Amino acid sequence: MKSKAAVKRIIEELKILYPDGLCSLQYQKDYELLFAVRLSAQCTDARVNQVTPALYARFPTLESFAEADIGEVGKYIHSCGFYNGKAKDIVLCARRLLADFDGKVPGTMEELTSLPGVGRKTANLILGDIYGQPAYVCDTHCIRITGRLGLTDGSKDPLQVERQLREVLPPRESNSFCHRMVLFGRDTCTARGPKCEGCPLAKECDMAKAAK
């Protein structure tokens, strides 16, 4: 595993590359982020951001989502893929938020993962972005890149990766670090063709060192 000094260098280099370290999904209300993350499953954030303005204009309140016809919601999100399941989860989630949480997105892992369509990845993102808590969002980019860097042991299991990152990443850096992993994964450390030559993290990367 990486030394604390190496981890710090990786974090600081990513801050230079992506100063903001923010979620790419666009939202104004807490539940809008929750729904947008559900839509982003096996879909790009860019596509979700194209779809949600019309969706939120048609259903401007949590109450309107709770009362919505699932088929109609599906039509608005069709291009995000798996729209039937996603539409059902969104409507049922809206109903649960109103019935059990006074219309607010809850702030604990246990409560969040009790909602329809919400797993640990989504819950971590909500805890980090909405509540400012330490959060380890282990999506495909994070899993792939942290394994290549040597921050984790290369496991593909999201929960295992999350546990390992909790051991090496400072809690205050965790949420923005994971957002930067997404951006870095799109720009440089892609799944099919990582751009190791000239990569600013190459000096700290186990994969890049092994390739020499």
PDB file of C-alpha atoms in Angstrom:
ATOM      1  CA  MET A   1       0.000   0.000   0.000  1.00  0.00           C
ATOM      2  CA  LYS A   2       1.069   3.598  -0.520  1.00  0.00           C
ATOM      3  CA  SER A   3       2.837   5.643   2.114  1.00  0.00           C
ATOM      4  CA  LYS A   4       1.043   8.645   3.598  1.00  0.00           C
ATOM      5  CA  ALA A   5       3.457  10.893   1.730  1.00  0.00           C
ATOM      6  CA  ALA A   6       2.641   9.227  -1.612  1.00  0.00           C
ATOM      7  CA  VAL A   7      -1.083   9.462  -0.952  1.00  0.00           C
ATOM      8  CA  LYS A   8      -0.692  13.152  -0.161  1.00  0.00           C
ATOM      9  CA  ARG A   9       1.216  13.741  -3.396  1.00  0.00           C
ATOM     10  CA  ILE A  10      -1.539  12.039  -5.402  1.00  0.00           C
ATOM     11  CA  ILE A  11      -4.219  14.110  -3.682  1.00  0.00           C
ATOM     12  CA  GLU A  12      -2.354  17.369  -4.233  1.00  0.00           C
ATOM     13  CA  GLU A  13      -1.671  16.623  -7.899  1.00  0.00           C
ATOM     14  CA  LEU A  14      -5.360  15.909  -8.475  1.00  0.00           C
ATOM     15  CA  LYS A  15      -6.228  19.212  -6.803  1.00  0.00           C
ATOM     16  CA  ILE A  16      -4.026  20.997  -9.312  1.00  0.00           C
ATOM     17  CA  LEU A  17      -5.703  19.195 -12.208  1.00  0.00           C
ATOM     18  CA  TYR A  18      -9.253  19.654 -10.912  1.00  0.00           C
ATOM     19  CA  PRO A  19      -9.409  22.489  -8.357  1.00  0.00           C
ATOM     20  CA  ASP A  20     -13.142  22.286  -7.751  1.00  0.00           C
ATOM     21  CA  GLY A  21     -13.527  18.544  -7.229  1.00  0.00           C
ATOM     22  CA  LEU A  22     -17.290  18.720  -7.632  1.00  0.00           C
ATOM     23  CA  CYS A  23     -19.978  16.311  -8.764  1.00  0.00           C
ATOM     24  CA  SER A  24     -20.723  16.587 -12.494  1.00  0.00           C
ATOM     25  CA  LEU A  25     -24.460  16.107 -12.004  1.00  0.00           C
ATOM     26  CA  GLN A  26     -26.536  19.280 -11.975  1.00  0.00           C
ATOM     27  CA  TYR A  27     -29.191  19.805  -9.302  1.00  0.00           C
ATOM     28  CA  GLN A  28     -30.827  22.433  -7.109  1.00  0.00           C
ATOM     29  CA  LYS A  29     -32.694  20.340  -4.529  1.00  0.00           C
ATOM     30  CA  ASP A  30     -31.414  17.454  -2.432  1.00  0.00           C
ATOM     31  CA  TYR A  31     -33.802  14.925  -3.943  1.00  0.00           C
ATOM     32  CA  GLU A  32     -32.851  16.060  -7.460  1.00  0.00           C
ATOM     33  CA  LEU A  33     -29.306  14.886  -6.828  1.00  0.00           C
ATOM     34  CA  LEU A  34     -30.638  11.606  -5.447  1.00  0.00           C
ATOM     35  CA  PHE A  35     -32.702  11.033  -8.587  1.00  0.00           C
ATOM     36  CA  ALA A  36     -29.910  12.170 -10.908  1.00  0.00           C
ATOM     37  CA  VAL A  37     -27.525   9.643  -9.392  1.00  0.00           C
ATOM     38  CA  ARG A  38     -30.099   6.915  -9.967  1.00  0.00           C
ATOM     39  CA  LEU A  39     -30.388   7.991 -13.607  1.00  0.00           C
ATOM     40  CA  SER A  40     -26.604   7.952 -14.005  1.00  0.00           C
ATOM     41  CA  ALA A  41     -26.370   4.189 -13.475  1.00  0.00           C
ATOM     42  CA  GLN A  42     -24.915   2.795 -16.722  1.00  0.00           C
ATOM     43  CA  CYS A  43     -25.378   6.226 -18.269  1.00  0.00           C
ATOM     44  CA  THR A  44     -23.132   9.272 -18.606  1.00  0.00           C
ATOM     45  CA  ASP A  45     -23.513  12.311 -16.380  1.00  0.00           C
ATOM     46  CA  ALA A  46     -23.661  14.431 -19.531  1.00  0.00           C
ATOM     47  CA  ARG A  47     -26.730  12.542 -20.736  1.00  0.00           C
ATOM     48  CA  VAL A  48     -28.392  12.829 -17.334  1.00  0.00           C
ATOM     49  CA  ASN A  49     -27.800  16.585 -17.327  1.00  0.00           C
ATOM     50  CA  GLN A  50     -29.503  16.799 -20.718  1.00  0.00           C
ATOM     51  CA  VAL A  51     -32.534  14.888 -19.486  1.00  0.00           C
ATOM     52  CA  THR A  52     -33.183  16.298 -16.014  1.00  0.00           C
ATOM     53  CA  PRO A  53     -34.181  19.908 -16.898  1.00  0.00           C
ATOM     54  CA  ALA A  54     -37.304  18.731 -18.733  1.00  0.00           C
ATOM     55  CA  LEU A  55     -37.973  16.071 -16.096  1.00  0.00           C
ATOM     56  CA  TYR A  56     -37.807  18.555 -13.233  1.00  0.00           C
ATOM     57  CA  ALA A  57     -39.876  21.089 -15.160  1.00  0.00           C
ATOM     58  CA  ARG A  58     -42.645  18.507 -15.637  1.00  0.00           C
ATOM     59  CA  PHE A  59     -42.407  17.328 -12.016  1.00  0.00           C
ATOM     60  CA  PRO A  60     -41.274  20.431 -10.095  1.00  0.00           C
ATOM     61  CA  THR A  61     -41.924  19.125  -6.571  1.00  0.00           C
ATOM     62  CA  LEU A  62     -41.367  15.928  -4.638  1.00  0.00           C
ATOM     63  CA  GLU A  63     -45.138  15.641  -4.326  1.00  0.00           C
ATOM     64  CA  SER A  64     -45.537  15.726  -8.096  1.00  0.00           C
ATOM     65  CA  PHE A  65     -43.013  12.896  -8.446  1.00  0.00           C
ATOM     66  CA  ALA A  66     -44.847  10.872  -5.807  1.00  0.00           C
ATOM     67  CA  GLU A  67     -48.115  11.289  -7.690  1.00  0.00           C
ATOM     68  CA  ALA A  68     -46.576  10.737 -11.133  1.00  0.00           C
ATOM     69  CA  ASP A  69     -47.429   7.967 -13.541  1.00  0.00           C
ATOM     70  CA  ILE A  70     -44.362   5.735 -13.753  1.00  0.00           C
ATOM     71  CA  GLY A  71     -44.821   5.354 -17.500  1.00  0.00           C
ATOM     72  CA  GLU A  72     -44.764   9.105 -18.017  1.00  0.00           C
ATOM     73  CA  VAL A  73     -41.601   9.489 -15.956  1.00  0.00           C
ATOM     74  CA  GLY A  74     -40.108   6.738 -18.088  1.00  0.00           C
ATOM     75  CA  LYS A  75     -40.748   8.719 -21.257  1.00  0.00           C
ATOM     76  CA  TYR A  76     -38.755  11.666 -19.923  1.00  0.00           C
ATOM     77  CA  ILE A  77     -35.779   9.506 -18.961  1.00  0.00           C
ATOM     78  CA  HIS A  78     -35.904   7.032 -21.847  1.00  0.00           C
ATOM     79  CA  SER A  79     -32.507   7.995 -23.252  1.00  0.00           C
ATOM     80  CA  CYS A  80     -30.794   7.223 -19.919  1.00  0.00           C
ATOM     81  CA  GLY A  81     -31.393   3.515 -20.407  1.00  0.00           C
ATOM     82  CA  PHE A  82     -33.148   1.029 -18.127  1.00  0.00           C
ATOM     83  CA  TYR A  83     -35.858   3.646 -17.898  1.00  0.00           C
ATOM     84  CA  ASN A  84     -38.625   1.401 -16.598  1.00  0.00           C
ATOM     85  CA  GLY A  85     -36.715   0.398 -13.476  1.00  0.00           C
ATOM     86  CA  LYS A  86     -35.309   3.863 -12.929  1.00  0.00           C
ATOM     87  CA  ALA A  87     -38.728   5.516 -13.289  1.00  0.00           C
ATOM     88  CA  LYS A  88     -40.254   3.093 -10.797  1.00  0.00           C
ATOM     89  CA  ASP A  89     -37.460   3.695  -8.286  1.00  0.00           C
ATOM     90  CA  ILE A  90     -37.789   7.476  -8.593  1.00  0.00           C
ATOM     91  CA  VAL A  91     -41.540   7.485  -8.001  1.00  0.00           C
ATOM     92  CA  LEU A  92     -41.366   4.990  -5.129  1.00  0.00           C
ATOM     93  CA  CYS A  93     -38.438   6.878  -3.624  1.00  0.00           C
ATOM     94  CA  ALA A  94     -40.414  10.138  -3.718  1.00  0.00           C
ATOM     95  CA  ARG A  95     -43.262   8.447  -1.895  1.00  0.00           C
ATOM     96  CA  ARG A  96     -40.917   7.061   0.768  1.00  0.00           C
ATOM     97  CA  LEU A  97     -39.268  10.438   1.304  1.00  0.00           C
ATOM     98  CA  LEU A  98     -42.636  12.054   1.908  1.00  0.00           C
ATOM     99  CA  ALA A  99     -44.053   9.241   4.023  1.00  0.00           C
ATOM    100  CA  ASP A 100     -41.044   8.444   6.197  1.00  0.00           C
ATOM    101  CA  PHE A 101     -38.638  11.399   6.064  1.00  0.00           C
ATOM    102  CA  ASP A 102     -40.845  14.481   5.971  1.00  0.00           C
ATOM    103  CA  GLY A 103     -39.859  15.142   2.371  1.00  0.00           C
ATOM    104  CA  LYS A 104     -36.143  15.398   3.152  1.00  0.00           C
ATOM    105  CA  VAL A 105     -33.345  13.213   1.877  1.00  0.00           C
ATOM    106  CA  PRO A 106     -32.030  11.401   4.988  1.00  0.00           C
ATOM    107  CA  GLY A 107     -28.475  11.786   6.216  1.00  0.00           C
ATOM    108  CA  THR A 108     -27.384   8.316   7.292  1.00  0.00           C
ATOM    109  CA  MET A 109     -26.126   5.348   5.314  1.00  0.00           C
ATOM    110  CA  GLU A 110     -28.767   3.060   6.815  1.00  0.00           C
ATOM    111  CA  GLU A 111     -31.666   5.361   5.964  1.00  0.00           C
ATOM    112  CA  LEU A 112     -30.425   6.134   2.476  1.00  0.00           C
ATOM    113  CA  THR A 113     -29.862   2.515   1.509  1.00  0.00           C
ATOM    114  CA  SER A 114     -33.402   1.705   2.653  1.00  0.00           C
ATOM    115  CA  LEU A 115     -34.728   3.816  -0.234  1.00  0.00           C
ATOM    116  CA  PRO A 116     -35.670   2.192  -3.567  1.00  0.00           C
ATOM    117  CA  GLY A 117     -32.741   2.023  -5.970  1.00  0.00           C
ATOM    118  CA  VAL A 118     -30.204   3.474  -3.516  1.00  0.00           C
ATOM    119  CA  GLY A 119     -26.998   1.544  -2.843  1.00  0.00           C
ATOM    120  CA  ARG A 120     -23.813   2.451  -1.000  1.00  0.00           C
ATOM    121  CA  LYS A 121     -22.325   4.382  -3.930  1.00  0.00           C
ATOM    122  CA  THR A 122     -25.353   6.662  -4.165  1.00  0.00           C
ATOM    123  CA  ALA A 123     -25.608   6.964  -0.395  1.00  0.00           C
ATOM    124  CA  ASN A 124     -21.945   7.941  -0.086  1.00  0.00           C
ATOM    125  CA  LEU A 125     -22.359  10.627  -2.731  1.00  0.00           C
ATOM    126  CA  ILE A 126     -25.388  12.092  -0.951  1.00  0.00           C
ATOM    127  CA  LEU A 127     -23.628  12.028   2.415  1.00  0.00           C
ATOM    128  CA  GLY A 128     -20.651  13.846   0.930  1.00  0.00           C
ATOM    129  CA  ASP A 129     -22.334  16.373  -1.335  1.00  0.00           C
ATOM    130  CA  ILE A 130     -25.470  17.165   0.662  1.00  0.00           C
ATOM    131  CA  TYR A 131     -24.287  16.632   4.222  1.00  0.00           C
ATOM    132  CA  GLY A 132     -20.551  17.302   3.969  1.00  0.00           C
ATOM    133  CA  GLN A 133     -19.656  14.002   5.592  1.00  0.00           C
ATOM    134  CA  PRO A 134     -16.630  11.875   4.687  1.00  0.00           C
ATOM    135  CA  ALA A 135     -17.737   9.878   1.656  1.00  0.00           C
ATOM    136  CA  TYR A 136     -16.087   7.230  -0.490  1.00  0.00           C
ATOM    137  CA  VAL A 137     -17.945   6.991  -3.795  1.00  0.00           C
ATOM    138  CA  CYS A 138     -16.604   3.834  -5.408  1.00  0.00           C
ATOM    139  CA  ASP A 139     -17.816   3.970  -8.981  1.00  0.00           C
ATOM    140  CA  THR A 140     -16.090   2.262 -11.902  1.00  0.00           C
ATOM    141  CA  HIS A 141     -13.571   5.098 -12.348  1.00  0.00           C
ATOM    142  CA  CYS A 142     -12.592   5.121  -8.689  1.00  0.00           C
ATOM    143  CA  ILE A 143     -12.286   1.337  -8.516  1.00  0.00           C
ATOM    144  CA  ARG A 144     -10.198   1.157 -11.693  1.00  0.00           C
ATOM    145  CA  ILE A 145      -7.832   4.049 -10.990  1.00  0.00           C
ATOM    146  CA  THR A 146      -7.185   3.455  -7.304  1.00  0.00           C
ATOM    147  CA  GLY A 147      -6.292  -0.128  -8.194  1.00  0.00           C
ATOM    148  CA  ARG A 148      -3.881   1.011 -10.891  1.00  0.00           C
ATOM    149  CA  LEU A 149      -2.304   3.582  -8.594  1.00  0.00           C
ATOM    150  CA  GLY A 150      -1.859   1.051  -5.824  1.00  0.00           C
ATOM    151  CA  LEU A 151      -4.106   2.801  -3.338  1.00  0.00           C
ATOM    152  CA  THR A 152      -6.126  -0.431  -3.232  1.00  0.00           C
ATOM    153  CA  ASP A 153      -5.201  -4.035  -3.963  1.00  0.00           C
ATOM    154  CA  GLY A 154      -6.990  -4.108  -7.320  1.00  0.00           C
ATOM    155  CA  SER A 155     -10.240  -5.537  -6.014  1.00  0.00           C
ATOM    156  CA  LYS A 156     -13.291  -4.926  -8.210  1.00  0.00           C
ATOM    157  CA  ASP A 157     -15.679  -5.200  -5.284  1.00  0.00           C
ATOM    158  CA  PRO A 158     -17.006  -1.719  -4.421  1.00  0.00           C
ATOM    159  CA  LEU A 159     -17.378  -2.415  -0.700  1.00  0.00           C
ATOM    160  CA  GLN A 160     -13.857  -3.841  -0.468  1.00  0.00           C
ATOM    161  CA  VAL A 161     -12.452  -0.827  -2.317  1.00  0.00           C
ATOM    162  CA  GLU A 162     -14.396   1.517  -0.036  1.00  0.00           C
ATOM    163  CA  ARG A 163     -12.974  -0.163   3.049  1.00  0.00           C
ATOM    164  CA  GLN A 164      -9.423   0.080   1.717  1.00  0.00           C
ATOM    165  CA  LEU A 165      -9.818   3.747   0.778  1.00  0.00           C
ATOM    166  CA  ARG A 166     -11.119   4.536   4.235  1.00  0.00           C
ATOM    167  CA  GLU A 167      -7.787   3.266   5.555  1.00  0.00           C
ATOM    168  CA  VAL A 168      -5.583   5.414   3.284  1.00  0.00           C
ATOM    169  CA  LEU A 169      -7.517   8.594   2.422  1.00  0.00           C
ATOM    170  CA  PRO A 170      -7.933  11.404   4.964  1.00  0.00           C
ATOM    171  CA  PRO A 171     -11.686  11.706   5.646  1.00  0.00           C
ATOM    172  CA  ARG A 172     -11.741  15.424   4.810  1.00  0.00           C
ATOM    173  CA  GLU A 173     -10.348  14.667   1.336  1.00  0.00           C
ATOM    174  CA  SER A 174     -12.506  11.657   0.517  1.00  0.00           C
ATOM    175  CA  ASN A 175     -15.494  13.205  -1.214  1.00  0.00           C
ATOM    176  CA  SER A 176     -13.623  15.571  -3.515  1.00  0.00           C
ATOM    177  CA  PHE A 177     -11.010  12.887  -4.206  1.00  0.00           C
ATOM    178  CA  CYS A 178     -13.665  10.534  -5.562  1.00  0.00           C
ATOM    179  CA  HIS A 179     -15.134  13.282  -7.762  1.00  0.00           C
ATOM    180  CA  ARG A 180     -11.654  13.947  -9.109  1.00  0.00           C
ATOM    181  CA  MET A 181     -11.267  10.240  -9.863  1.00  0.00           C
ATOM    182  CA  VAL A 182     -14.261  10.492 -12.185  1.00  0.00           C
ATOM    183  CA  LEU A 183     -12.810  13.470 -14.012  1.00  0.00           C
ATOM    184  CA  PHE A 184      -9.358  11.893 -14.219  1.00  0.00           C
ATOM    185  CA  GLY A 185     -10.890   8.651 -15.478  1.00  0.00           C
ATOM    186  CA  ARG A 186     -12.609  10.457 -18.309  1.00  0.00           C
ATOM    187  CA  ASP A 187      -9.611  12.562 -19.285  1.00  0.00           C
ATOM    188  CA  THR A 188      -6.540  10.424 -18.747  1.00  0.00           C
ATOM    189  CA  CYS A 189      -6.828   7.075 -16.996  1.00  0.00           C
ATOM    190  CA  THR A 190      -9.516   5.608 -19.224  1.00  0.00           C
ATOM    191  CA  ALA A 191     -10.660   2.013 -19.080  1.00  0.00           C
ATOM    192  CA  ARG A 192      -9.381   0.950 -22.502  1.00  0.00           C
ATOM    193  CA  GLY A 193      -6.427   3.224 -23.111  1.00  0.00           C
ATOM    194  CA  PRO A 194      -4.810   4.913 -20.119  1.00  0.00           C
ATOM    195  CA  LYS A 195      -2.528   7.760 -21.178  1.00  0.00           C
ATOM    196  CA  CYS A 196       0.402   6.793 -18.989  1.00  0.00           C
ATOM    197  CA  GLU A 197       2.937   8.754 -20.984  1.00  0.00           C
ATOM    198  CA  GLY A 198       2.847  12.272 -19.668  1.00  0.00           C
ATOM    199  CA  CYS A 199       0.384  11.389 -16.897  1.00  0.00           C
ATOM    200  CA  PRO A 200       0.928  13.675 -13.889  1.00  0.00           C
ATOM    201  CA  LEU A 201       0.384  10.732 -11.525  1.00  0.00           C
ATOM    202  CA  ALA A 202       2.774   8.346 -13.294  1.00  0.00           C
ATOM    203  CA  LYS A 203       5.511   8.763 -10.690  1.00  0.00           C
ATOM    204  CA  GLU A 204       3.160   7.441  -8.007  1.00  0.00           C
ATOM    205  CA  CYS A 205       1.337   4.838 -10.116  1.00  0.00           C
ATOM    206  CA  ASP A 206       2.081   1.116  -9.742  1.00  0.00           C
ATOM    207  CA  MET A 207       0.716   0.362 -13.213  1.00  0.00           C
ATOM    208  CA  ALA A 208       2.810   3.043 -14.923  1.00  0.00           C
ATOM    209  CA  LYS A 209       5.952   1.884 -13.091  1.00  0.00           C
ATOM    210  CA  ALA A 210       5.335  -1.727 -14.071  1.00  0.00           C
ATOM    211  CA  ALA A 211       4.969  -0.752 -17.722  1.00  0.00           C
ATOM    212  CA  LYS A 212       8.488   0.701 -17.905  1.00  0.00           C
TER     213      LYS A 212
END
